[in-house]
Amino acid sequence: MRLARVLRSWTAASAVLAIAAALSAAVVAASPLTTTPANTRWTGVSNNNNIHNADASLANGAQHAFVWGGDAQDDALQRPRGTDQKAVQWDKYSMVLAGKRTFLFSVEFHPWRLPVPGMWRDVLDKIKAAGFNCLSIYTHWGLMQPLPDPASLTFDHMHDLARFLDLAHEVGLFVIVRPGPYINAETTAGGLAPWTTRLNATLRTNATEFEQAWTPYLSAVADIVRPRQLVWDGEVPGRGISGGSVIGIQADNEYHAGPTRDAYIKSLVQFYKDRGVWLVTYNDIGQQNSFVDIVDLWGLDSYPLGFDCSHPEKWQQIPDDYLARHERTNPNEPFIIPEWQGGSYDPFGGEGYGACAELTGPAFTTLATEAMLAQRVTWLSFYMGFGGTNWGSLPAPDVYTSYDYAAPISESRQLTPKYGAVKALAHLIRSFPDLAQTERVSVDKRKNGLMVTELRNPETNAGFYFIRHTDAPSREETRYQLTINTSQGEQTIPRAAGKLTLKGRTSQIICTDRTLPGDHHLLYTTASLFFAGAIDGIDILVMYADPDAGPLETVFAHPPAAAGASRRASSKAARITVRSEPEQTEFVFDTQGMPDGPDGEEVTWLYFDLGSAPLLLVYANYKAVDRLQANIIASGPIEGFANFWDLGAQETVLSHLSAPGLVRSASYSDDGTELRFEGQTNTSTLLKFVGRQSVKSVTWNGSPVPVLEDGPIKTVGLPGLTDAVAKWEPPSLKDLEWVYADSLPELQTDFPVDEYLTPANKTAADTTNPYFQDHLVQTQGQVLFASEYGFHGNFILWRGAFDVNAERRDSFAGIELHIEGGRFFAYSVWLNGRFLGSAFGDKAHGAVQKVFSFDQGLLAENNSLVIVQDHTGIEMEYGDLPIGVRNDEASLWSISTDKYEAVKLPRGIISYNFVPKQKQKEQKKQNESRTSPAGVAKDDEVQVSWHLAGNYRGEHSPDRIRSNLNEGGLFAERQGWHLPGFNGSDSWERRAPTEGIGRGWTRGTPGIGFFRTELALDVPERETSDISLAFVLPPIIKRGSRSEEARRPTYRALLYVNGWQFGKYVPALGPQHVFPVPQGILDYAGTNSVGLALWALEEGEEHGRLAEPLRLEVVARWNGAPGAGRDAIVPNNPTWADLRQDHAA
């Protein structure tokens, strides 16, 4: 957009004929309001959101007196059980916070998936700027308490819950805390502390031992939450507020009702109440009505499209029966969806988050969410808002390192197209507080395939018409007319010849009877609404549409008392027509030819100077919504709540960027003459805005910027990237010096087992795991489950020693192993240093049974068997059968199905048997049968003594920052080769990952090697810019013919950055090969340790080396620091000296 064309029609009074003064007349006194819509007349509708004592009913013919403002009557609202606090109350419509009716529009964010506290504000700012007013968070017991000893609980660093809640309060977001103890979240053990798998108790029941386990953790959480709850003195709505912004806590997560489970949820609820946490909520896994009568507030989770991103063009139907179910289940509470599909997780072998973003993109997000609004939802939380990273062994078997989730904010903190969609929804909800209190008047499923739902506010009579195709996946385009009920009677739209158009997979909301603060009364508009409100005395409507939407009608009603006055308006704007009638003024904007890109005028600003009540109409191409912003201005008399809309803040700045970017926040100087924007741009651009007319100067990120156009609508020029930031590139990793060492010395016959490995010496008397009693377990009475020894993730190494006398050595042809590691896991086997083979799990099987043959003469008197297994996470627990175990496979386990606990499903050796020669053929037939019974009786004369290795010191890991879930049992990990400051590599071989593992003639032989280098970074202008980086491994070979897929290498690799495991790369499965690593894990002004553990599972050099060099690339670069630079981003990466030097290796 050229500078000379930044404004259409505000400067000259002659550009617009004055509309009669009556257009801005004050609202007439309220009078009784009939609720029969066709007969209602506009009588001065208020959009005041204070709760009053009027009866809210839409019964036919019912009437009520309209009452302005006021406190809620005690008998009109409900509050949490067992408390007389009034800060958090509700009725059947919505939440009432500090006396203010509030639509909670929320997103999910897990602080521990962004383990850099200095980065949290950046994400919260972006959530706030999108228009959300609430946040839902999980805390992760498994990360926070590595040991049964309560003294191991930590609330530091990424677990600093107090810091996070205080920050959310400062930014202006309410918070729902969800501490579990079970959280699901696609994380290992569903967030339960892994050591609880050893308890002699059924988890997630009121079993004493389990309750004793979670009590210290939830007590600590409650102690942090209690003083940070919202507090209100119960007097004037929106005043007398103190405390923090926490409005509730959730009891457990997505469970099924049952006697022991009911008792468990009751104990959690009472536990919180006893500790002064008032509101306890619950989110049902579906429509099962679990625990409705136990908790204060109940909601159902909903993911209409499911989690299969392999066919992103394929949609499912959007449920339209939720409201009916809600009214049968908990009709006296608001309709709540605590988890609403904001994206999808993706498994190994999946299509990647690009496909998930397509599946759950802006079209689905808008249509499906508006379908929920049509069902009177008033508390909805997108899961996720920001997904983050599954670093270390955080993932459950269903997911890989990235937890991007196709969320509105990507893993690398970039705004996606979905961000614009949720922003438009959030701003609409904020602009129409009437949505927080509606009744459904009708649902009309028409013959033309459309579904029209009418909602109406029983107090203000504001109406909302939701139009979509009954068949939500339909791509049909339908033209239609609609008869709406308004304060001036029925109106058939569009008025002009022609019809409205609804494209496939889109929806439309027609809003009626909204009085703007300057008393202009919107009767209706056929455009989509982004913002309705006032700024410094100017009433504003911001509307958007497709460029080919046709004429957009926007009609204002005149107060009846002034209906006889003459009124006309016109505009020189090329595409605007203004028609005035005695009781209405109609603005028709023709979208035909609307420019469709940043080089044209995506946004048309039409300013009507009407004296005491000016009016601004803004028409935008729908693509421009991504760059429209209506930032809340922190204000108000209540200390600590100045950033909360309708509690403190009551003022907005409207702006539009002409290029991609973000207006993070806006504020005024004390005298109101300077407007201070904070945000991010990556190119020089224009910012057009409407703020206080007193503004004389503008700053951007603290620096003055030129005002190019003055007046009611101002334009300023914003800087782009500096040359230093625009041209900076990270060092080439292939040019660095890499060093290499073997990481599988356990294959050596003389390896000092007792010095480096843990004895696997537990027996039946030492375990309560029910699976050990199963007939499938054949381990000579030894417990070979890794969690029984305190090892809960990543690589697990097993080393068995056994003797075979000379007479027996030639009688065995192989060994049968049944190993469990979780879906998509793998394992490799060596006998006396000789590689026998590998086995691979898949999406349906977390255990693999296979016979490994060996040659005659390989056995000796003293033998060692080494098994290296992957561990893809502990199962999440949310059903009667372990995830990954189908009903038709359940019979393989002899445990009664009512005692299944998926979380206790073992990771380790289920059985082992030496195969006699005569049985070899029979067993080879079973190689492909991954769930078959053990079949061959073991030879009891061959006794095996086992040792194992997991992460360094297991649950007693000295790393309290990264936790015991960061590392695994590789020799390299246990020795700390991946840690910053490790200095034992001077004697290592100089070798890059592209040269592969092994030595000399053993190149291409399966094994494990570790590569390490040092990377110096000096990112320019770190205090004023934001550069996101990612490590890039060789691309995944795309699916195609079998020959193409056969080219996929089978090796697996772990990427370590400054001691943090930030990438698990599985090229045989994919899809991930790009691994974002945030600043704070990477030291942008120092030396970084980069490590790569490479596991070759098959013969061949291609299976033991990178086909291309590892790269570090820029994902995005912006002018403007993360979080506006308010929080220091300080690396917290404990070194080798911190974690290994003073400990036995």
mmCIF file of C-alpha atoms in Angstrom, residues 31 60 150 178 250 287 289 386 410 536 545 557 641 668 788 809 840 847 903 915 1022 1051 1060 1076:
data_model
loop_
_atom_site.group_PDB
_atom_site.id
_atom_site.type_symbol
_atom_site.label_atom_id
_atom_site.label_comp_id
_atom_site.label_asym_id
_atom_site.label_seq_id
_atom_site.Cartn_x
_atom_site.Cartn_y
_atom_site.Cartn_z
ATOM 1 C CA SER A 31 -39.116 0.110 29.189
ATOM 2 C CA ASN A 60 -43.469 -17.356 25.188
ATOM 3 C CA PRO A 150 8.363 -35.653 48.937
ATOM 4 C CA ARG A 178 -4.925 -28.843 35.928
ATOM 5 C CA GLN A 250 -9.364 -29.487 37.841
ATOM 6 C CA GLN A 287 -20.391 -37.725 26.760
ATOM 7 C CA ASN A 289 -21.622 -37.790 32.434
ATOM 8 C CA PHE A 386 0.848 -23.433 21.892
ATOM 9 C CA SER A 410 3.704 -23.030 16.317
ATOM 10 C CA ASP A 536 -12.232 7.880 22.247
ATOM 11 C CA ALA A 545 -15.680 -10.771 3.906
ATOM 12 C CA ALA A 557 -31.653 1.854 13.626
ATOM 13 C CA PHE A 641 -6.266 -6.165 37.126
ATOM 14 C CA TYR A 668 -0.316 5.494 26.602
ATOM 15 C CA GLU A 788 11.041 -51.607 38.787
ATOM 16 C CA ARG A 809 26.917 -75.554 23.281
ATOM 17 C CA PHE A 840 10.756 -53.236 15.259
ATOM 18 C CA ALA A 847 5.962 -55.576 22.030
ATOM 19 C CA VAL A 903 0.334 -47.318 33.023
ATOM 20 C CA VAL A 915 15.791 -72.409 21.067
ATOM 21 C CA ARG A 1022 19.574 -10.222 20.932
ATOM 22 C CA TYR A 1051 19.053 -46.024 12.163
ATOM 23 C CA TRP A 1060 18.992 -31.364 26.652
ATOM 24 C CA PRO A 1076 13.291 -26.345 16.767
#
